[in-house]
Coordinates of C-alpha atoms and ligand atoms in Angstrom, one line a residue:
Chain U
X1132 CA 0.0 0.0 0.0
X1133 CA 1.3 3.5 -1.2
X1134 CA 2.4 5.5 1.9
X1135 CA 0.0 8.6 1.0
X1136 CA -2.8 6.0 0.8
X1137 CA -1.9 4.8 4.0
X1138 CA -1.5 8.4 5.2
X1139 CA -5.3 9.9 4.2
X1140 CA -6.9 6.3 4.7
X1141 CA -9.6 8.0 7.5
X1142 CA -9.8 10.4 4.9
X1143 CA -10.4 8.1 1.5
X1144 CA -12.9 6.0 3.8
X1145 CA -14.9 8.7 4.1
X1146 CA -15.0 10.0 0.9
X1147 CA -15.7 6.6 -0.3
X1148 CA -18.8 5.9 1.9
X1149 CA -19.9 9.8 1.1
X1150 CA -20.0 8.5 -2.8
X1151 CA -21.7 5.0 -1.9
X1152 CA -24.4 7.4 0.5
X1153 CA -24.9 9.9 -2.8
X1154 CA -25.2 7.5 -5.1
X1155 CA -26.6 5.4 -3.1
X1156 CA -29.8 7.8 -2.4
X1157 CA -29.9 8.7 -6.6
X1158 CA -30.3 4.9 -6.9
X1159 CA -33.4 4.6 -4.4
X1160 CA -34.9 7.7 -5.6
X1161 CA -34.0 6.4 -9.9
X1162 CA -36.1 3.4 -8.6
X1163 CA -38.8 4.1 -6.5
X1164 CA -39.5 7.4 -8.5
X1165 CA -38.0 7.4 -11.6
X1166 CA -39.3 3.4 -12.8
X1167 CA -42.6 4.9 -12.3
X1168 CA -42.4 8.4 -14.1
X1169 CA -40.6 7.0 -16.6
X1170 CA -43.9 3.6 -17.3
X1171 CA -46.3 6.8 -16.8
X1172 CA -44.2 8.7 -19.4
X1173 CA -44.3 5.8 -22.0
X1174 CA -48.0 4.9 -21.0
X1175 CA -49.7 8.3 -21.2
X1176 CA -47.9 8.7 -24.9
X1177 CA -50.2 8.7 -27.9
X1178 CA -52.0 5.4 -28.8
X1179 CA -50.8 3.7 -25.8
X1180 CA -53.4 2.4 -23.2
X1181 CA -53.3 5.8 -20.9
X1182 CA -52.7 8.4 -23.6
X1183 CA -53.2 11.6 -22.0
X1184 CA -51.7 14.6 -23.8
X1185 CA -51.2 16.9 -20.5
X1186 CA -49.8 14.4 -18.2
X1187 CA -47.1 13.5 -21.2
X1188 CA -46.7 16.7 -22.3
X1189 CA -46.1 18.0 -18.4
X1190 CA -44.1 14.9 -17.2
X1191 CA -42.3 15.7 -20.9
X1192 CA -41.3 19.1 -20.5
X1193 CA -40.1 18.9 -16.7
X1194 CA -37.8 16.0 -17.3
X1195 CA -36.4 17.8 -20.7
X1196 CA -35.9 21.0 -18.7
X1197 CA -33.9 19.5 -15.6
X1198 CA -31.8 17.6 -18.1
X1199 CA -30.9 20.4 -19.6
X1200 CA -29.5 22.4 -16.9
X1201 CA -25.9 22.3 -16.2
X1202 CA -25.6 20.1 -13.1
X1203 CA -23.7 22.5 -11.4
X1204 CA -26.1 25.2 -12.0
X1205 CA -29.1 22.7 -10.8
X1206 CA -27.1 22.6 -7.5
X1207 CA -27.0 25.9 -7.2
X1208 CA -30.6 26.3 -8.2
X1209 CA -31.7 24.4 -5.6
X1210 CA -30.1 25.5 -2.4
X1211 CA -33.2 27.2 -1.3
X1212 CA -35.6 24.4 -2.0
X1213 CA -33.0 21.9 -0.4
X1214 CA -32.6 24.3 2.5
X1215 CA -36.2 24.3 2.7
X1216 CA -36.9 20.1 3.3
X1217 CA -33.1 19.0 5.1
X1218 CA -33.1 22.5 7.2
X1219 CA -29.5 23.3 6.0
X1220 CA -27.5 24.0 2.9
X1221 CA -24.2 22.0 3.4
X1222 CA -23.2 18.7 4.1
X1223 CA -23.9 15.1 1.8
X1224 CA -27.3 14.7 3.1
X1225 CA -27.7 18.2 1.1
X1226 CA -25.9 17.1 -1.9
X1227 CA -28.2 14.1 -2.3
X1228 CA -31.6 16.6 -2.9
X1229 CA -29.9 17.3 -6.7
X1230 CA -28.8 14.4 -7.7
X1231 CA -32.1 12.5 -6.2
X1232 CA -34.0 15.3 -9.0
X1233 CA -31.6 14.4 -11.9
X1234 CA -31.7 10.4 -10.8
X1235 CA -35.1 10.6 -11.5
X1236 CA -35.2 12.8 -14.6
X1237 CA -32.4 11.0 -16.2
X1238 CA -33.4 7.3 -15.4
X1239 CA -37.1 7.9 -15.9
X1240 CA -36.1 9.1 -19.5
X1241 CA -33.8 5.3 -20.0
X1242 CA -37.5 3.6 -18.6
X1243 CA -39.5 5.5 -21.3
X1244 CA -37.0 4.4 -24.1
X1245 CA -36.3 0.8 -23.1
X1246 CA -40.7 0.4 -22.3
X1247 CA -41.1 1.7 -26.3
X1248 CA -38.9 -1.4 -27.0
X1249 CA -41.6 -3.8 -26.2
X1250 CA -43.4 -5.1 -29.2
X1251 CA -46.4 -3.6 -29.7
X1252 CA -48.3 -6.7 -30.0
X1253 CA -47.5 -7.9 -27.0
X1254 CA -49.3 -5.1 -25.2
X1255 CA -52.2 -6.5 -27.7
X1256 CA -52.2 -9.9 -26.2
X1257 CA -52.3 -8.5 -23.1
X1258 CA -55.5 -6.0 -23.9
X1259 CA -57.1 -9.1 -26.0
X1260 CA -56.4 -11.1 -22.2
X1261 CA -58.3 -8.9 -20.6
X1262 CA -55.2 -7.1 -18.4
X1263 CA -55.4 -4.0 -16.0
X1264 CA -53.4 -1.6 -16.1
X1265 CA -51.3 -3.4 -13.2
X1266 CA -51.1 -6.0 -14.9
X1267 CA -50.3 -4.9 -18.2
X1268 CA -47.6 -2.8 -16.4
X1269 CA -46.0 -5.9 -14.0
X1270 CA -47.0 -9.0 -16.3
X1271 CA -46.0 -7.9 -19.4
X1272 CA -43.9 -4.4 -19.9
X1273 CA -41.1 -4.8 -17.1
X1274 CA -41.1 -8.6 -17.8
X1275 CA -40.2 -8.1 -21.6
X1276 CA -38.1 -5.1 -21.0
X1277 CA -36.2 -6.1 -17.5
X1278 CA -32.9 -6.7 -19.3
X1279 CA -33.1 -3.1 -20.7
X1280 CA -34.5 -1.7 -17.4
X1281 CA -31.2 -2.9 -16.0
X1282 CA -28.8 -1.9 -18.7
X1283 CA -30.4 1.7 -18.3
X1284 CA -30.8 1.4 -14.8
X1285 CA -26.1 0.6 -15.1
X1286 CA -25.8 3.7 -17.5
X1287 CA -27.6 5.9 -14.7
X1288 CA -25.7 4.9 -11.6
X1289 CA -22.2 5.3 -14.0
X1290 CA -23.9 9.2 -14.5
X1291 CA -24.8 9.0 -10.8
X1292 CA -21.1 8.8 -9.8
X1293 CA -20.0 11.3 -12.2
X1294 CA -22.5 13.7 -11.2
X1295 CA -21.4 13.1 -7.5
X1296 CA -18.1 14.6 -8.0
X1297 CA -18.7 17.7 -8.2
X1298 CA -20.8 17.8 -4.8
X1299 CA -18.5 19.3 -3.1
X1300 CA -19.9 22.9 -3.9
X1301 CA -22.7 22.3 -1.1
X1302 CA -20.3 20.1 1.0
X1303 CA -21.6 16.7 -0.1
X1304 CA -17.7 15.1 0.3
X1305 CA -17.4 11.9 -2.2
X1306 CA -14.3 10.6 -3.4
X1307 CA -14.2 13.4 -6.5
X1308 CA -14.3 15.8 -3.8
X1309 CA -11.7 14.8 -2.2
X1310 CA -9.6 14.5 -5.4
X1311 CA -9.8 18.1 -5.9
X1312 CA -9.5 19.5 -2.6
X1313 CA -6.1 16.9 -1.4
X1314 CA -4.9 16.2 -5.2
X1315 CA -5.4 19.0 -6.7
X1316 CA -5.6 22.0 -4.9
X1317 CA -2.6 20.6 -2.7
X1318 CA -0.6 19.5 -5.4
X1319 CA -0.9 16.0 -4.5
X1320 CA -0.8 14.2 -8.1
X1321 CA -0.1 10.8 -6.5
X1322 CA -3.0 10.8 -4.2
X1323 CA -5.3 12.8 -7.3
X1324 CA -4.5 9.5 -9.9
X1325 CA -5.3 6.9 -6.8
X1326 CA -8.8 8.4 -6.7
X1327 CA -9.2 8.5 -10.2
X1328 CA -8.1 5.0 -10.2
X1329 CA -10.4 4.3 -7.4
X1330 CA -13.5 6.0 -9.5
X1331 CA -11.8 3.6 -13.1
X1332 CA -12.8 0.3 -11.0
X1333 CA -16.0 1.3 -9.6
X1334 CA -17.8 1.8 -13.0
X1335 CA -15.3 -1.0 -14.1
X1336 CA -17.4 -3.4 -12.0
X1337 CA -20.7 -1.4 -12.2
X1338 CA -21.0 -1.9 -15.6
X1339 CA -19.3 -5.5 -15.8
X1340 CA -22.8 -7.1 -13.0
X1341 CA -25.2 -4.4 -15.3
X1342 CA -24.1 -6.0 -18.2
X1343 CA -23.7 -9.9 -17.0
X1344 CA -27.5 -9.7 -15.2
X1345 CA -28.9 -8.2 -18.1
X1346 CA -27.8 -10.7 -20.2
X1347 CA -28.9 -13.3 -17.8
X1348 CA -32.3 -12.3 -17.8
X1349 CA -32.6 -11.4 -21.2
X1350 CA -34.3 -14.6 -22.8
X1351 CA -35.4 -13.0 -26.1
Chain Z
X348 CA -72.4 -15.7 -30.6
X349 CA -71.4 -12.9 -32.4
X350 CA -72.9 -10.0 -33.9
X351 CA -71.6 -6.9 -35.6
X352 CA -74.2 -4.0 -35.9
X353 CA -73.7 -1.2 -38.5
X354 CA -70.0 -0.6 -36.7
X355 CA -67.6 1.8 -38.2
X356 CA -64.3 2.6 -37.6
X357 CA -62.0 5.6 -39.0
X358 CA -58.5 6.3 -38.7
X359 CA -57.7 9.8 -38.6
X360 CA -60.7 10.8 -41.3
X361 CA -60.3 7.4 -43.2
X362 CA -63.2 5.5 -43.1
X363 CA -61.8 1.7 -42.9
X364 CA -64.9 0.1 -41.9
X365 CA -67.8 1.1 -43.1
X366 CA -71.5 0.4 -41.2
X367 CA -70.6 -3.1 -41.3
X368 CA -72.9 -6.2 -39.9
X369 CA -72.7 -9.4 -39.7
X370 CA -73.6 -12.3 -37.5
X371 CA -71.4 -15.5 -36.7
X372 CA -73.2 -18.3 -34.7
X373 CA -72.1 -20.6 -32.1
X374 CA -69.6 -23.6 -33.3
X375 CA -69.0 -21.9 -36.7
X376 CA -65.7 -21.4 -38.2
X377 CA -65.9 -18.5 -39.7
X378 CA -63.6 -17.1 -42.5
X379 CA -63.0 -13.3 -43.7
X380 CA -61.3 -12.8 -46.5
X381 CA -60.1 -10.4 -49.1
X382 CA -57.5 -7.9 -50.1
X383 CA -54.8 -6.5 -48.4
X384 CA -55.8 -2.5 -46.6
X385 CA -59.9 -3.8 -47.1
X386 CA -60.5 -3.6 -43.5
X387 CA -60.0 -7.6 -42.2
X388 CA -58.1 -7.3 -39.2
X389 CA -59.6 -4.3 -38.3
X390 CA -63.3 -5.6 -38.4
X391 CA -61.8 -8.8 -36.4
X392 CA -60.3 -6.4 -33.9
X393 CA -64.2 -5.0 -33.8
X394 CA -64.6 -7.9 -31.8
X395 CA -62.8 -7.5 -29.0
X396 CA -63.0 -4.0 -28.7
X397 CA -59.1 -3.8 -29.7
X398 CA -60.9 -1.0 -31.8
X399 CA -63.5 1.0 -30.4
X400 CA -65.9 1.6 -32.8
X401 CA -67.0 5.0 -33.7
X402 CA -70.4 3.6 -34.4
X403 CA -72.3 0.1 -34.1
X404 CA -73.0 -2.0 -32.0
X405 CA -70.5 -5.0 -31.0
X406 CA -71.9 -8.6 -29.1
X407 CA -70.5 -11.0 -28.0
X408 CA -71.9 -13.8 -26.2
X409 CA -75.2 -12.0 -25.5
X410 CA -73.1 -8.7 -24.1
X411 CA -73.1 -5.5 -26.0
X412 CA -69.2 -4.9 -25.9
X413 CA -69.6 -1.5 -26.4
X414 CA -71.7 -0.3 -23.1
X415 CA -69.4 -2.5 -20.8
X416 CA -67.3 -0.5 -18.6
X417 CA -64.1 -1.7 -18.0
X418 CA -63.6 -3.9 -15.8
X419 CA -66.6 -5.9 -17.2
X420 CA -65.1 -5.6 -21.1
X421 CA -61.9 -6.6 -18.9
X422 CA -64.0 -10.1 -17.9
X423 CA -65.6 -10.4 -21.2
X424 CA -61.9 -10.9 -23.2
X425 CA -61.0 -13.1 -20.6
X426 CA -63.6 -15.1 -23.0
X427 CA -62.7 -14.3 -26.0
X428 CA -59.1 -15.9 -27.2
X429 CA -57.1 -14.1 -29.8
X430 CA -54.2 -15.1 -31.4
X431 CA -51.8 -13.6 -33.9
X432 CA -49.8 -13.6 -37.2
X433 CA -46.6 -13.4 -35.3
X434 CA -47.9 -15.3 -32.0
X435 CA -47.2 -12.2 -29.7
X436 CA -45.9 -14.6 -26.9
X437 CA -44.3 -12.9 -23.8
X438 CA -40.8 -13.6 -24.8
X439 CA -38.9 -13.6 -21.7
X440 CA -41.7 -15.9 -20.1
X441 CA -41.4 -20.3 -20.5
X442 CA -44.0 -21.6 -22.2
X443 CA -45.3 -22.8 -19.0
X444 CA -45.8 -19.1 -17.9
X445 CA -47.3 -18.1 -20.9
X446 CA -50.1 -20.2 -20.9
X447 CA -50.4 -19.5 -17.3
X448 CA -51.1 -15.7 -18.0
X449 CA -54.4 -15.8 -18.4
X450 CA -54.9 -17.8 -15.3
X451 CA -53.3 -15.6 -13.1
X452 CA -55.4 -12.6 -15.0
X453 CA -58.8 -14.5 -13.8
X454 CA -57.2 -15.2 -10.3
X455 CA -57.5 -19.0 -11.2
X456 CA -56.1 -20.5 -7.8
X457 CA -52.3 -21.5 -8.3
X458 CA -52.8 -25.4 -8.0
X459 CA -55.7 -25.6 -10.5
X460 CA -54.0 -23.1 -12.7
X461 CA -50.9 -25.9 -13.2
X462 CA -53.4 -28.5 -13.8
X463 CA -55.1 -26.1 -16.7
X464 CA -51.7 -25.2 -18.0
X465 CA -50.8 -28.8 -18.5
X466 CA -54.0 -29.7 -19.9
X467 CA -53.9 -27.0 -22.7
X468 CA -50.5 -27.7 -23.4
X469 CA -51.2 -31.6 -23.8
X470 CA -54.2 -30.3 -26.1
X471 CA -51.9 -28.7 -28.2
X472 CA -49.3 -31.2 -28.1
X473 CA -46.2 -29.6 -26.5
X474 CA -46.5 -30.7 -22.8
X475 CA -43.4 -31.8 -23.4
X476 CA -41.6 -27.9 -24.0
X477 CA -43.3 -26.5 -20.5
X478 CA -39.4 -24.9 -19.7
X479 CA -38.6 -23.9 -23.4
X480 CA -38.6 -20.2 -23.8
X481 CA -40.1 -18.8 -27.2
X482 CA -36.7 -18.0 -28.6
X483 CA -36.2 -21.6 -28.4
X484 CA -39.4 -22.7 -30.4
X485 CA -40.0 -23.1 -34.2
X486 CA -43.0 -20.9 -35.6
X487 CA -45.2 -23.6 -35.3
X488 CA -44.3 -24.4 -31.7
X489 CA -45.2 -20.6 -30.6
X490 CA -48.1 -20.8 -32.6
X491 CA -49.3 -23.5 -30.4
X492 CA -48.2 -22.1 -27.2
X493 CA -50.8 -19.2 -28.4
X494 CA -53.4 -21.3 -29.2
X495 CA -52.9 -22.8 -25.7
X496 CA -52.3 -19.5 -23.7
X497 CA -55.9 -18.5 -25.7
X498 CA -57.6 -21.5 -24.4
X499 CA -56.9 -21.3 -20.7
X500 CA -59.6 -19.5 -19.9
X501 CA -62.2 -21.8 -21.9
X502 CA -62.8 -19.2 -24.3
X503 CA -66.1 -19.2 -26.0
X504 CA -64.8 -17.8 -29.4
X505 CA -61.6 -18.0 -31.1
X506 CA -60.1 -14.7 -32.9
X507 CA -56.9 -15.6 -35.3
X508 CA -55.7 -13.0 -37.2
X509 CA -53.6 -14.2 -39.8
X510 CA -52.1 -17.5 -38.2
X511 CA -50.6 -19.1 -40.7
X512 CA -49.4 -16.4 -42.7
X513 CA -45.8 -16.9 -41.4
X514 CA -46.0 -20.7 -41.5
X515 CA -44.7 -22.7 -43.6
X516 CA -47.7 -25.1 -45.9
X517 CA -46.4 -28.0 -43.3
X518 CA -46.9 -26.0 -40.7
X519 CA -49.9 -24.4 -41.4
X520 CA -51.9 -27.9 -42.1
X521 CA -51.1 -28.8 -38.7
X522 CA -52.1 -25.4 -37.1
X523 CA -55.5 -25.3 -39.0
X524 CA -55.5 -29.1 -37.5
X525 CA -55.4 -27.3 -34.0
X526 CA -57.7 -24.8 -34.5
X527 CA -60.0 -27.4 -36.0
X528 CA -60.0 -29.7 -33.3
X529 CA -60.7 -26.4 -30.7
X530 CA -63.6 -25.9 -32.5
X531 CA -64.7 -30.1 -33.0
X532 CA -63.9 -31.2 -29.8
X533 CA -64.1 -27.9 -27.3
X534 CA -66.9 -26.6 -29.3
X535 CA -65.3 -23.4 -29.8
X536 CA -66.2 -20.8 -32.0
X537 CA -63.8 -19.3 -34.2
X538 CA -63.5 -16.9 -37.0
X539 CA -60.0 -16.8 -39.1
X540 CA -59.2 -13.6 -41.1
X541 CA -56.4 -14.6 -43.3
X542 CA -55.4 -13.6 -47.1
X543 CA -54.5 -16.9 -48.4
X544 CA -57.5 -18.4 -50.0
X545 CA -56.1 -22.4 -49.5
X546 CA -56.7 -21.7 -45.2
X547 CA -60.0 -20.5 -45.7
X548 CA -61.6 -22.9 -48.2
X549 CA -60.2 -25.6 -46.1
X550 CA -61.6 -25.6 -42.9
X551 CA -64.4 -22.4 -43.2
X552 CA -68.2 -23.3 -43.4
X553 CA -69.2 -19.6 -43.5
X554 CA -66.7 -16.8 -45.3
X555 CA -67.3 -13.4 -45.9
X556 CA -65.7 -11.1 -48.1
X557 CA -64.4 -8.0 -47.5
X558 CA -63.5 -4.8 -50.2
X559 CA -62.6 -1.6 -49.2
X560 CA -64.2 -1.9 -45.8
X561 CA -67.3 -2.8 -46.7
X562 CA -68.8 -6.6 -46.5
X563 CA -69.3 -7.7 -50.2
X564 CA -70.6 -10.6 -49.3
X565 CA -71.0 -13.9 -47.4
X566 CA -71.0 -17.2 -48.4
X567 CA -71.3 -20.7 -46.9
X568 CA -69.1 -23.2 -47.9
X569 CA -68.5 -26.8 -47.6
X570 CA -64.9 -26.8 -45.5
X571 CA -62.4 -28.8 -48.1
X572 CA -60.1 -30.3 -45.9
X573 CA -56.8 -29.6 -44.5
X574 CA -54.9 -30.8 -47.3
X575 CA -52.3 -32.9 -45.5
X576 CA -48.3 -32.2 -47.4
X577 CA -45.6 -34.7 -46.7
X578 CA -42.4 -34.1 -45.0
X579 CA -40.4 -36.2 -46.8
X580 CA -37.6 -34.9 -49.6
X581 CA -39.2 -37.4 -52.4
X582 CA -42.9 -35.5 -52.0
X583 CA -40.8 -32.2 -53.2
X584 CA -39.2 -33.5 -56.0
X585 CA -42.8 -34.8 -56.8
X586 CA -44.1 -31.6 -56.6
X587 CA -41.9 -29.6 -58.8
X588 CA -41.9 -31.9 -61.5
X589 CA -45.8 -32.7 -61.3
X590 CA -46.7 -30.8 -64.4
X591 CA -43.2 -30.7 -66.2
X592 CA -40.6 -33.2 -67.2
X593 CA -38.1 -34.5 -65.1
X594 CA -34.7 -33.4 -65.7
X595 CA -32.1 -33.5 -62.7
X596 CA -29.3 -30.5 -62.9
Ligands
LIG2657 N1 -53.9 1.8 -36.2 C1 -54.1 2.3 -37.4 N2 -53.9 3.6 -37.7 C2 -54.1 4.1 -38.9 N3 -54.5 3.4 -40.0 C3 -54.8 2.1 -39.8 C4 -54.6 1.5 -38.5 N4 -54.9 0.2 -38.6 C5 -55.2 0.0 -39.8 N5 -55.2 1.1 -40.6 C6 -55.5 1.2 -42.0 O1 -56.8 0.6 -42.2 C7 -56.9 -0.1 -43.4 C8 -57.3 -1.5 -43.1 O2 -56.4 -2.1 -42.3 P1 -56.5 -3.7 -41.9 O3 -55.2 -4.0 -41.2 O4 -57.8 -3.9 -41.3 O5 -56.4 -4.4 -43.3 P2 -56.3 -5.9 -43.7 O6 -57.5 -6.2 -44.6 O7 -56.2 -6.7 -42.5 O8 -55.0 -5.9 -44.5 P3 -53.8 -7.0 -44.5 O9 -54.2 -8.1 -45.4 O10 -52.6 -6.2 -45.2 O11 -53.5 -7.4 -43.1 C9 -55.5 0.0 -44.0 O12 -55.5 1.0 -45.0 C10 -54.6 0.5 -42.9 O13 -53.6 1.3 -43.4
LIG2658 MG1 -54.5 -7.8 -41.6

């Protein structure tokens, strides 16, 4: 083990578990909020079985608009609202407010896509059976597109991580935070390039089980 | 068992059905024919309320489809089996699941529903592929596995749209040998839309033909036969050379 690592290794464990708590959160919230913005997205489009105009167009234009703000300007954006529901405006509690909003913009757009892969006439067999809703949604669309669901869902937490870098503007820590603050701003190259190397195997071995389960489930 | 009343249907301001009727009774197998764009799948979709109809009256089994709400039409295609030109089977579902869709739709209690599943599968002849996946199945085999999953429910009518069109002649003898025996020996009804004149003549007894969305006319017809095509390599040879003579290259 490399002296420096040895050195900042409090330090590195922190910012390590401040990334797994950021990213962490964007996953939960991608999941429990995103999966389902993303079905009603697909589901209220036209000719599908809840076509609904506002509720597409709305839904639409609000995840179009907070993809298109510069993350770091998002942050900033928010301070007040995230002031408002965790009572302060620093710490990685904070930082996970943004990236919980872009988690669920950006993977409810990946659930939209991969749902308009399903053949349409399997949704057919599923009217002509007589399904709900429910079970249109949770018989038929996430079964046929569950190995895309997870492929997006791999491409999202890779983003995640990414965007968690830059958290430390509102005091959110993370591994890229600590990069800048110890490698770069104290000249530390060494300890900079370990972090990056840390970040290399992380979406190394994200991707590698994203792209294994998918596969394993994929039976089409 | 089934009755179209003066239904309609337009996509965006083009009239593809137009004030249609036509009655099918019970244990018939009922053939509509005619060009391709004249209206056939559409008026076959009629009957399940896949297409609302902007005007008409659709019943089915004594129900008017059209003033059901929901959750009743919901219970009334639980009756009504449908199956498709390119099988529409859940891909990422065995066999065994498939057919066990329906089941779970009607809240058919899990021990029964593996008994059912078993039985329609036996019916169809591929008890045997239960684990397969549809990936793994020849067109014929996931045709069957439809006819099956359409079955569970005991259906009271049979819709096929197209389902033999991407069958091979083997293949489609023995399919039309299915659908034949789920309407002999389960007394199903069942109405076949399909464009190649050979499926409907051969196991029909009523036909109607359809021309740019209108119902030319109806006939009834004395089914031919499935004509029954060999496998083996000699019967092709035979039937290229039938009218010609033979001259090996
Ligand atoms: N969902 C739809 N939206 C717009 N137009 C449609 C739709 N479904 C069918 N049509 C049009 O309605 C007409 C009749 O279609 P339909 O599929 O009923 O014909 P068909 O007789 O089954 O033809 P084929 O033999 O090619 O299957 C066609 O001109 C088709 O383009
Ligand atoms: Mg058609």
């Amino acid at each position: 083990m490399p002296e420096i690592l040895v050195q900042y290794q409090a330090e590195i464990w922190t910012a390590i578990i401040e990334t797994f708590v950021m990213v962490g959160v964007s996953i939960v919230a991608a999941v429990l909020i995103g999966l389902p913005v993303g079905t009603l997205l697909f589901l209220c489009r036209k000719g599908k079985i809840l076509e609904n105009p506002f509720v597409f167009s709305v839904l639409n234009l609000l995840v179009n608009t907070i993809r298109s703000f510069p993350f770091l300007l998002l942050v900033v954006f928010l301070i007040p609202f995230t002031r408002l529901i965790i009572g302060t405006a620093i710490g990685t509690a904070v930082a996970t407010v943004p990236l919980s909003i872009i988690a669920i913009a950006h993977y409810s757009r990946l659930v939209e896509q991969s749902l308009l892969d399903v053949p349409k006439g399997v949704m057919e067999a599923a009217i002509s059976m007589g399904a709900s809703v429910k079970d249109i949604i949770f018989k038929f669309l996430f079964v046929e597109a569950r190995s895309g669901l997870v492929l997006g869902l791999t491409t999202s937490i890779i983003s995640f991580i990414s965007y968690s870098t830059i958290m430390g503007v509102v005091g959110g820590g993370g591994i890229g935070d600590f990069a800048i603050r110890y490698g770069y701003q104290q000249f530390k190259t060494d300890l900079m390039i370990y972090m990056i190397v840390i970040m290399v195997i992380l979406v190394q071995l994200i991707q590698f089980t994203g792209t294994t389960v998918s596969r394993i489930i994929d039976k089409r | 068992m089934i009755h179209l009343h003066k239904v309609s249907k337009s996509f965006s301001h083009f009239q593809v059905i137009k004030s249609a009727s036509l009655t099918i009774d019970k244990g018939e197998i009922y053939g509509i024919i005619g060009a391709s764009g004249a209206g056939k799948s559409t008026l076959l979709r009629l009957m399940n309320l896949l297409e609302t109809p902007d005007e008409g009256q659709v019943e089915v089994n004594g129900q008017d489809l059209t003033k059901l709400n929901s959750k009743k039409l919901r219970q009334a295609r639980q009756s009504i089996g449908m199956i498709f030109q390119h099988f529409n089977l859940v891909a990422n579902k065995t066999v065994y699941d498939n057919v066990a869709i329906p089941l779970e739709l009607a809240k058919v209690p899990r021990q029964e529903r593996r008994n059912r599943v078993v039985e329609c599968l036996q019916f169809v002849g591929l008890e045997s592929l239960l684990d397969k996946f549809p990936a793994e199945l020849s067109g014929g085999q996931k045709q069957r596995v439809a006819i099956a999953r359409a079955l569970a429910n005991h259906p009271q009518v049979l819709l096929c749209d197209e389902p033999t069109s991407s069958l091979d002649p083997n293949t489609t003898a023995e399919i039309l040998g299915v659908l034949e025996n789920v309407n002999k020996s389960l007394g199903v009804t069942i109405v076949i839309v399909s464009h190649e004149m050979e499926v409907i003549k051969s196991i029909c007894n009523r036909v109607t033909v359809m021309a740019n969305g209108e119902i030319y006319d109806t006939v009834s017809i004395e089914p031919e036969g499935i004509k029954q095509l060999s496998k083996r390599p000699n019967w092709f040879i035979e039937q290229l050379i039938k009218d010609g003579e033979k001259s090996h290259a």
